[in-house]
Amino acid sequence: MIEAVNVTKHFGDIVAVDRVTLHIEEGKVFGLIGTNGAGKSTFLRMLSGILRPDSGLIEIDGQSVFENPACKENFFHISDEAFFFLNATPDEMARFYETCYPSYDRSRYEDLMQRFELDRKRKVSTFSKGMKKQLSIILGLAANTKYMFCDETFDGLDPVMRQGVKSLFAQDMTDRGFTPIIASHNLRELEDICDTVGLLYKGGMLLSEDLDDIKGDIHKIQIVFSSNYDPSGLLERLKPLEQEKRGSLYTLIVKGDQDELKKLMLEGDPVFMETLPLSLEEIFITSTGVEGYDIKKIIY
Amino acid sequence: MTSKRSFTNTVKEDLKRRIWPLALSIVGFFFALPVLALIKVQDHISSYEALRDTLPQLQYSFVRFTIGSESGFALCGLMIMAVLNAMHGMKYLHSRQEADFYGSIPVMRTSKFSAAYLNGILIGVIPYIVMLLFAAALGASNGLVTAAGFLYGMQTMLIYISSYILIYTFIVLAAVLTGHGAVTVAAAGVLMFGLEIYAELLDSYGGMFFISKYSSFDGYTYLSPVTLLLRMIDTNDSININPSQYRYPAQSFVIVVISLIVAAALFMLTRLLIKLRPAEAAGRAMAFEASKPFIKVFIMIPTALAFGLFFPSISDSVTYGWMIFGLIVGIILSQAVIEIIYEFDFKACVKHLPSTAVAAVIVALTACFFVLDPTGYDTKLPAEGSIESSALYVPGINSDGYDYRYSYDGNTESEEERIMRDMRLTDTESVYTLAKSGTEFAKANRMRRKSHDAVYDAFDTVSSSYTEISVNLRLRSGRQFKRTYYVDLNDSANLDALRRIYDTDAYKNAEYYILSDASAYGPYGTDGIDSIQKISYESGNYETRDHELSSSEVQSLIDTVRNETRALSFDYLRNEAPIGYIYTETEVDHGSYRESYSVNIGYVYPSFEKTIALLNEYGIEAKAELYPDDIDHIIKVKFDDEGEHISEQIESGDEIKKLVPNLVKSNFSSQNYAIFKVAEDSNYEVYYRDSHMPSEIYVLKE
C-alpha cells in the first residue's frame, strides 16, 4: 500500500503539491488526474523518491521511499519524458535495469519486445515518441516491480497499443498483484482502466474515490412525463445535480440509489424513462461542481 | 536498505556511459606522451653523435620535455580532462530527465555520485600513467631515460596527478553546487581562484593605502590549486639549471600530500551535499537556495574591491572619489550579473537587495579599514621594550648580494625573506630609530593621500636621499612586526642608526652570504670546498679571469674575503665602491656525466688588500686602484636632459691625477646605492697607454 500523508512540496514561491493525503491500495489501478501544472508529476516524483517532500510522509509498504534503494526496488517510474542513455539500444537499457532490479525478468522483456515488434538492436534515439513509451512500459513490466508509476505514459500511444498495454496491466494485476499508478490530464484515457481516481487541482487533492462508488451513486436519467403531470414537486424532491429540458424530454443527473430513484420517478407516471451510463468526465463535472469547482475549467 | 547493485556494478555501469571521455583521454595522452617521446627520440638520435659529450644534457632534456616538469602537452591534457571529466560525470545532476532517472532507480544517490567521481579520476589518470610508462620505456630503450630520469618522471607524475585530482574535485564541487553547466564553469572559477583573488586584492589595497606595507614575495599561490601547480612547476624550473637536478624540492611533496588531503576533504563535503541536493535543482543556476546570498556576497565583495582599486590605480594619488565610484560600480554590476545568472532572467537584476546591502556594508568597512587605518598599521610601532630582536633589510646596501646556489638548491625564498628571517639584531634602539622615522614619513604621506606606489616611485631611487628599508621587529610575545619604511639618510639620526647597525657582526653575518654560518644554504652547497676547481674574478666590463686552484688555496682565499668583508665599515662604504667580485666554479663528477655550477663568493673593495694580493699570487690579475701614470687619456661623456651626450677628452696629467681618486667602476657603483652616491650624468672612459679601447667605464663619486 502506498500512503501519502499531508505531503507538501514548494518550488520557490510556488506550491506544487499542497497537503495531499492519499491511500493507494494494492492490486488496483489508480488514476491521478488533473490539468497541466496540477502537481501530478511532482506528486509522482515524490512517490518515486526523486523529490523530497517539504513536509508530510510518503511510505510504500511501510517504508520511507526517499534514498531507500530497498524500497525503490518495489516500483518502476516512467517519467513523462523518459530518459535513455545516449546511443543506447533497448537491450543495453534492459541490461542496465537488470543490474538495478532484483526481480528483473529478461525473458519477459524479450517476449514483450517481440510482441510489440520493437527492434532490440536499434538505437532508442531513432524511436518515435510512441515507441519510446512502449519501450518504457516493457522495461517497467520486465522489472517485475509491485508498483509502476506512469506519468502521462499513455499519451502518444495509439488506441490499439493502449488497449494492449491495458490488457498487459490487467494480466499482471491478476497474476502478481501489480499496481499501476497512472497520472494523466486526459479523463477519457483513464476511464476504462482505473479502479480508483484522485483529482489534483492546484496542488491539492479534490477527491479520491473508487470509480464504482462514484458511478453507483450518480445517475443520468432521461424522462418524459405525461402531459397532465406537473413534475415541479417531484424535481424538488429529486434535487438533480443538473437538469435540462428539451421539449417534453427532461435529462436529469441525480445522486442516490438507482432503485429508489426509479420508484420515485414512477410516481410521475412517466411515458418514457431511461437510465444512461455516465462518462468519467460527466461524473467529475457534476460531482466537483457540487463542491464549487468549475470542472470544465479544471480539466479543459 | 540493501540493493542488488554493488558499488563495483555502479562504477562499471557509470564507466559504460563515459566511453567518449575515456577514448579522448587515451588518444590524447597517446599523442602527448609516447608520440611526443618518439619525436624527441628521433631529434636526439640525430644530434647524438655531435653531442656525445653532452649525453647527460640530452637525457635530461628528453626526460624534462617528455615525462618531466615541462611535459606541457601531458599537463594540458590532464587539465582539459579534469574539466571534461568533472562536467561530463556530473551532468546527470543538471538534466531533469537524468536526475529523475537516477533518482527513481534503486541506487543510493551517494553511490552513483561516488562512482561518477571515481571514474572521473580513473579516466584521467590511468591513461596518463600507462602512456607515461610507455613514453619512459621508449626513452629508456634509446638510452635517454636513466633510473634517475625515470624517478624524476614518477615524481612529476605524482605532482600532476595530485593537482589533477584537486582541480577535478573543485570542479565537481562546483557542479554539485550549481544546476547548469555554464554556471558550473563560473562557480569553479570562483572556488578555485576566489581565495587567492581575495588575498591579492587585500594585499593590493594594503599596497595602495599603507605606505609601510611589507610585501612578501611569496604571493598567495597556495590558495588556488591551479596557481599552486604552476608554482610547483616553476619551482622546478628554477632548479632545472643542469642535468643533476632530477628531483623536486621536498616542499613539492608536502604540497602533494596536502593537495590530496584537501581533495579528500572536498570529496567528503561534496558527498554530503549530494545527500542534501534537491533533484529539482537540475537546470537552475544554483542547487541550494540557501547558498545563494552567501555566494553572491562572496563574489560581490572582491568584484567591488577590484573596481575600487582600478579607477584610483590610474592616478598617482589615492583619489577617494574614484575609489568610491569604483566600489559603487562594482556593487551595481555584480548585483545585476549575479541575479541575472541566478534567475536566468534579465529582469531579475534588482532582486534580493538585502544581500547586496550586506556586501556593500562589508565592502565599505573594508575600504574604511584601509583608508582610516584604525589598527594603526601605518602609524603605530610596538613599544620599544617589547622588542626582543630585529632584522633590517636595506636593498640599497650590498644590493647584488644574491647567491645563486641558494636558488639552485630549489628554494624560492628571496634574499630579503632570508635576511628578515635570520638576522638577529640586538641593537633595538637603532632599528627603532629607523622604524620611527619611517612611521613619521608614512603618517605624513597618508595625510597627503599619497599611494604606496607613488611613494615608491618618488623615493626609492638611486639618487634620492630617502631609501627603502624593511624591518622585522620580533616581539617578546612571539609576534613579528614587519614593515617597509622610507627613511631619509640626510637625517643624521637615521644615518647614525644605520651606521651602528651595519657595523655589527649580526648585520653582516646575515647580509653577506659568505659570512653566514647557516649550513643549509652555505656558500659551498652540499658538495664541499674540495669540489671547487676554479676561481673566477670579474673586474668590470664583464672581463673575467679564471684560475684553477687547490682546495687549500680556495680555502685561504675564502677566509681572506670573509675577514676583509667582516672588516668593512659603514663609513668606508659611503666612500668606496667595489672593484670586482669573486665567484667559484664547481664541477661534480656524477659518474656518467659531470655537472658544473657557480657560487658567488663576494665583492672585492679597494680595502681588500690581502684578497687582492692573494688573487695576484694565484695569477689572477687584480688592481686595487687606478694608476694615473698608466692612463693615456680619459673621455668624459656627459648626458643632457634629452639623452644627448657631449664628449670631452681629458689628456692633461694633472687633470687625470685629480680625477682618478674620485672615479669608481660603473658596473659596481650602485652596489651600495643607499649610502654611496655617484654623479649619474657622466661616464668616464679610461684609455690605458697601450690600448685603443677603453679598459673600463667609470663614474664620478658625488
CSV table of N, CA and C in Angstrom, one decimal, chain A residues 215 217-225 229-258 260-268 270 272-279 282-283 286-287:
chain,number,residue,atom,x,y,z
A,215,LYS,N,-19.6,6.0,-9.6
A,215,LYS,CA,-20.6,5.7,-10.6
A,215,LYS,C,-21.9,5.1,-10.1
A,217,ASP,N,-23.4,5.9,-7.4
A,217,ASP,CA,-24.1,6.9,-6.6
A,217,ASP,C,-24.7,8.1,-7.5
A,218,ILE,N,-24.3,8.0,-8.7
A,218,ILE,CA,-24.7,9.2,-9.6
A,218,ILE,C,-25.3,8.6,-10.9
A,219,HIS,N,-26.4,9.2,-11.3
A,219,HIS,CA,-27.2,8.6,-12.5
A,219,HIS,C,-27.6,9.7,-13.4
A,220,LYS,N,-27.7,9.3,-14.7
A,220,LYS,CA,-28.2,10.2,-15.7
A,220,LYS,C,-29.6,9.6,-16.2
A,221,ILE,N,-30.6,10.3,-16.0
A,221,ILE,CA,-32.0,9.8,-16.3
A,221,ILE,C,-32.6,10.7,-17.3
A,222,GLN,N,-33.2,10.1,-18.4
A,222,GLN,CA,-34.0,10.8,-19.3
A,222,GLN,C,-35.4,10.4,-19.1
A,223,ILE,N,-36.3,11.4,-19.0
A,223,ILE,CA,-37.7,11.0,-18.7
A,223,ILE,C,-38.7,12.0,-19.4
A,224,VAL,N,-39.8,11.4,-19.8
A,224,VAL,CA,-40.9,12.2,-20.4
A,224,VAL,C,-42.2,12.0,-19.5
A,225,PHE,N,-42.6,13.0,-18.9
A,225,PHE,CA,-43.8,12.9,-18.0
A,225,PHE,C,-45.1,13.0,-18.9
A,229,TYR,N,-49.2,16.0,-16.1
A,229,TYR,CA,-48.5,15.9,-14.8
A,229,TYR,C,-47.5,17.1,-14.6
A,230,ASP,N,-47.6,17.7,-13.5
A,230,ASP,CA,-46.7,18.8,-13.2
A,230,ASP,C,-45.5,18.2,-12.4
A,231,PRO,N,-44.3,18.2,-13.0
A,231,PRO,CA,-43.1,17.5,-12.3
A,231,PRO,C,-42.4,18.4,-11.3
A,232,SER,N,-42.9,19.6,-11.1
A,232,SER,CA,-42.1,20.5,-10.3
A,232,SER,C,-41.9,20.0,-8.9
A,233,GLY,N,-42.9,19.4,-8.3
A,233,GLY,CA,-42.8,18.9,-7.0
A,233,GLY,C,-41.8,17.7,-6.9
A,234,LEU,N,-41.9,16.8,-7.9
A,234,LEU,CA,-41.0,15.7,-7.9
A,234,LEU,C,-39.6,16.1,-8.1
A,235,LEU,N,-39.4,17.1,-9.0
A,235,LEU,CA,-38.0,17.6,-9.3
A,235,LEU,C,-37.4,18.2,-8.0
A,236,GLU,N,-38.3,18.8,-7.2
A,236,GLU,CA,-37.8,19.5,-6.0
A,236,GLU,C,-37.3,18.4,-5.0
A,237,ARG,N,-38.0,17.3,-5.0
A,237,ARG,CA,-37.6,16.2,-4.1
A,237,ARG,C,-36.4,15.5,-4.6
A,238,LEU,N,-36.2,15.4,-5.9
A,238,LEU,CA,-35.1,14.7,-6.5
A,238,LEU,C,-33.7,15.5,-6.3
A,239,LYS,N,-33.8,16.8,-6.3
A,239,LYS,CA,-32.7,17.7,-6.2
A,239,LYS,C,-31.6,17.3,-7.2
A,240,PRO,N,-31.9,17.3,-8.5
A,240,PRO,CA,-31.0,17.0,-9.6
A,240,PRO,C,-29.7,17.8,-9.5
A,241,LEU,N,-28.6,17.2,-9.8
A,241,LEU,CA,-27.3,18.0,-9.9
A,241,LEU,C,-27.3,18.8,-11.1
A,242,GLU,N,-27.9,18.3,-12.2
A,242,GLU,CA,-28.0,19.0,-13.4
A,242,GLU,C,-29.4,18.7,-14.0
A,243,GLN,N,-30.0,19.6,-14.7
A,243,GLN,CA,-31.3,19.4,-15.2
A,243,GLN,C,-31.4,20.1,-16.5
A,244,GLU,N,-32.0,19.4,-17.5
A,244,GLU,CA,-32.1,20.0,-18.9
A,244,GLU,C,-33.5,19.6,-19.4
A,245,LYS,N,-34.2,20.5,-20.1
A,245,LYS,CA,-35.5,20.1,-20.7
A,245,LYS,C,-35.5,20.5,-22.2
A,246,ARG,N,-35.7,19.5,-23.0
A,246,ARG,CA,-35.8,19.8,-24.5
A,246,ARG,C,-37.2,19.3,-24.9
A,247,GLY,N,-38.1,20.2,-25.2
A,247,GLY,CA,-39.5,19.8,-25.5
A,247,GLY,C,-40.0,19.2,-24.2
A,248,SER,N,-40.5,17.9,-24.3
A,248,SER,CA,-41.1,17.3,-23.1
A,248,SER,C,-40.1,16.4,-22.4
A,249,LEU,N,-38.8,16.3,-23.0
A,249,LEU,CA,-37.8,15.4,-22.5
A,249,LEU,C,-36.9,16.1,-21.5
A,250,TYR,N,-37.0,15.5,-20.3
A,250,TYR,CA,-36.1,16.0,-19.2
A,250,TYR,C,-34.8,15.1,-19.1
A,251,THR,N,-33.7,15.7,-19.0
A,251,THR,CA,-32.4,15.0,-18.7
A,251,THR,C,-31.9,15.4,-17.4
A,252,LEU,N,-31.9,14.4,-16.5
A,252,LEU,CA,-31.5,14.8,-15.1
A,252,LEU,C,-30.3,14.0,-14.7
A,253,ILE,N,-29.4,14.6,-13.9
A,253,ILE,CA,-28.3,13.9,-13.3
A,253,ILE,C,-28.6,14.0,-11.8
A,254,VAL,N,-28.8,12.8,-11.2
A,254,VAL,CA,-29.2,12.8,-9.8
A,254,VAL,C,-28.3,11.9,-9.0
A,255,LYS,N,-28.2,12.2,-7.8
A,255,LYS,CA,-27.4,11.3,-6.8
A,255,LYS,C,-28.4,10.4,-6.1
A,256,GLY,N,-27.9,9.2,-5.7
A,256,GLY,CA,-28.8,8.4,-4.9
A,256,GLY,C,-28.9,7.0,-5.4
A,257,ASP,N,-29.6,6.1,-4.6
A,257,ASP,CA,-29.7,4.7,-5.0
A,257,ASP,C,-30.6,4.6,-6.3
A,258,GLN,N,-30.1,3.8,-7.2
A,258,GLN,CA,-30.8,3.7,-8.5
A,258,GLN,C,-32.3,3.2,-8.4
A,260,GLU,N,-34.3,3.3,-5.7
A,260,GLU,CA,-35.2,4.3,-5.0
A,260,GLU,C,-35.5,5.4,-6.0
A,261,LEU,N,-34.6,5.8,-6.8
A,261,LEU,CA,-34.8,6.9,-7.8
A,261,LEU,C,-35.9,6.5,-8.8
A,262,LYS,N,-35.8,5.2,-9.2
A,262,LYS,CA,-36.8,4.7,-10.2
A,262,LYS,C,-38.2,4.8,-9.6
A,263,LYS,N,-38.3,4.3,-8.3
A,263,LYS,CA,-39.6,4.2,-7.6
A,263,LYS,C,-40.2,5.7,-7.6
A,264,LEU,N,-39.3,6.6,-7.3
A,264,LEU,CA,-39.8,8.0,-7.2
A,264,LEU,C,-40.2,8.5,-8.5
A,265,MET,N,-39.5,8.1,-9.6
A,265,MET,CA,-39.9,8.6,-10.9
A,265,MET,C,-41.2,8.1,-11.4
A,266,LEU,N,-41.5,6.8,-11.0
A,266,LEU,CA,-42.7,6.2,-11.4
A,266,LEU,C,-43.9,6.9,-10.8
A,267,GLU,N,-43.8,7.6,-9.7
A,267,GLU,CA,-44.8,8.4,-9.1
A,267,GLU,C,-45.3,9.5,-10.1
A,268,GLY,N,-44.5,9.9,-11.0
A,268,GLY,CA,-44.8,10.9,-12.0
A,268,GLY,C,-45.5,10.4,-13.2
A,270,PRO,N,-44.5,8.4,-15.8
A,270,PRO,CA,-43.7,8.8,-17.0
A,270,PRO,C,-44.2,8.0,-18.2
A,272,PHE,N,-42.0,7.9,-20.8
A,272,PHE,CA,-40.7,7.3,-21.2
A,272,PHE,C,-39.7,7.6,-20.1
A,273,MET,N,-39.0,6.6,-19.8
A,273,MET,CA,-37.9,6.7,-18.8
A,273,MET,C,-36.7,5.8,-19.1
A,274,GLU,N,-35.5,6.4,-19.1
A,274,GLU,CA,-34.3,5.6,-19.4
A,274,GLU,C,-33.1,6.0,-18.5
A,275,THR,N,-32.3,5.1,-18.0
A,275,THR,CA,-31.1,5.4,-17.2
A,275,THR,C,-29.9,5.2,-18.1
A,276,LEU,N,-29.1,6.3,-18.3
A,276,LEU,CA,-28.0,6.2,-19.2
A,276,LEU,C,-26.6,6.1,-18.4
A,277,PRO,N,-25.6,5.4,-19.0
A,277,PRO,CA,-24.3,5.5,-18.3
A,277,PRO,C,-23.6,6.8,-18.3
A,278,LEU,N,-22.9,7.2,-17.3
A,278,LEU,CA,-22.2,8.5,-17.2
A,278,LEU,C,-20.7,8.3,-17.6
A,279,SER,N,-20.2,9.2,-18.3
A,279,SER,CA,-18.8,9.1,-18.6
A,279,SER,C,-18.0,9.7,-17.3
A,282,GLU,N,-18.3,13.3,-17.1
A,282,GLU,CA,-19.6,13.8,-16.6
A,282,GLU,C,-19.7,13.7,-15.1
A,283,ILE,N,-19.2,12.5,-14.6
A,283,ILE,CA,-19.2,12.3,-13.2
A,283,ILE,C,-18.4,13.4,-12.5
A,286,THR,N,-20.1,16.9,-12.7
A,286,THR,CA,-21.2,17.1,-11.7
A,286,THR,C,-20.8,17.0,-10.3
A,287,SER,N,-20.0,16.0,-10.0
A,287,SER,CA,-19.6,15.9,-8.6
A,287,SER,C,-18.7,17.0,-8.0
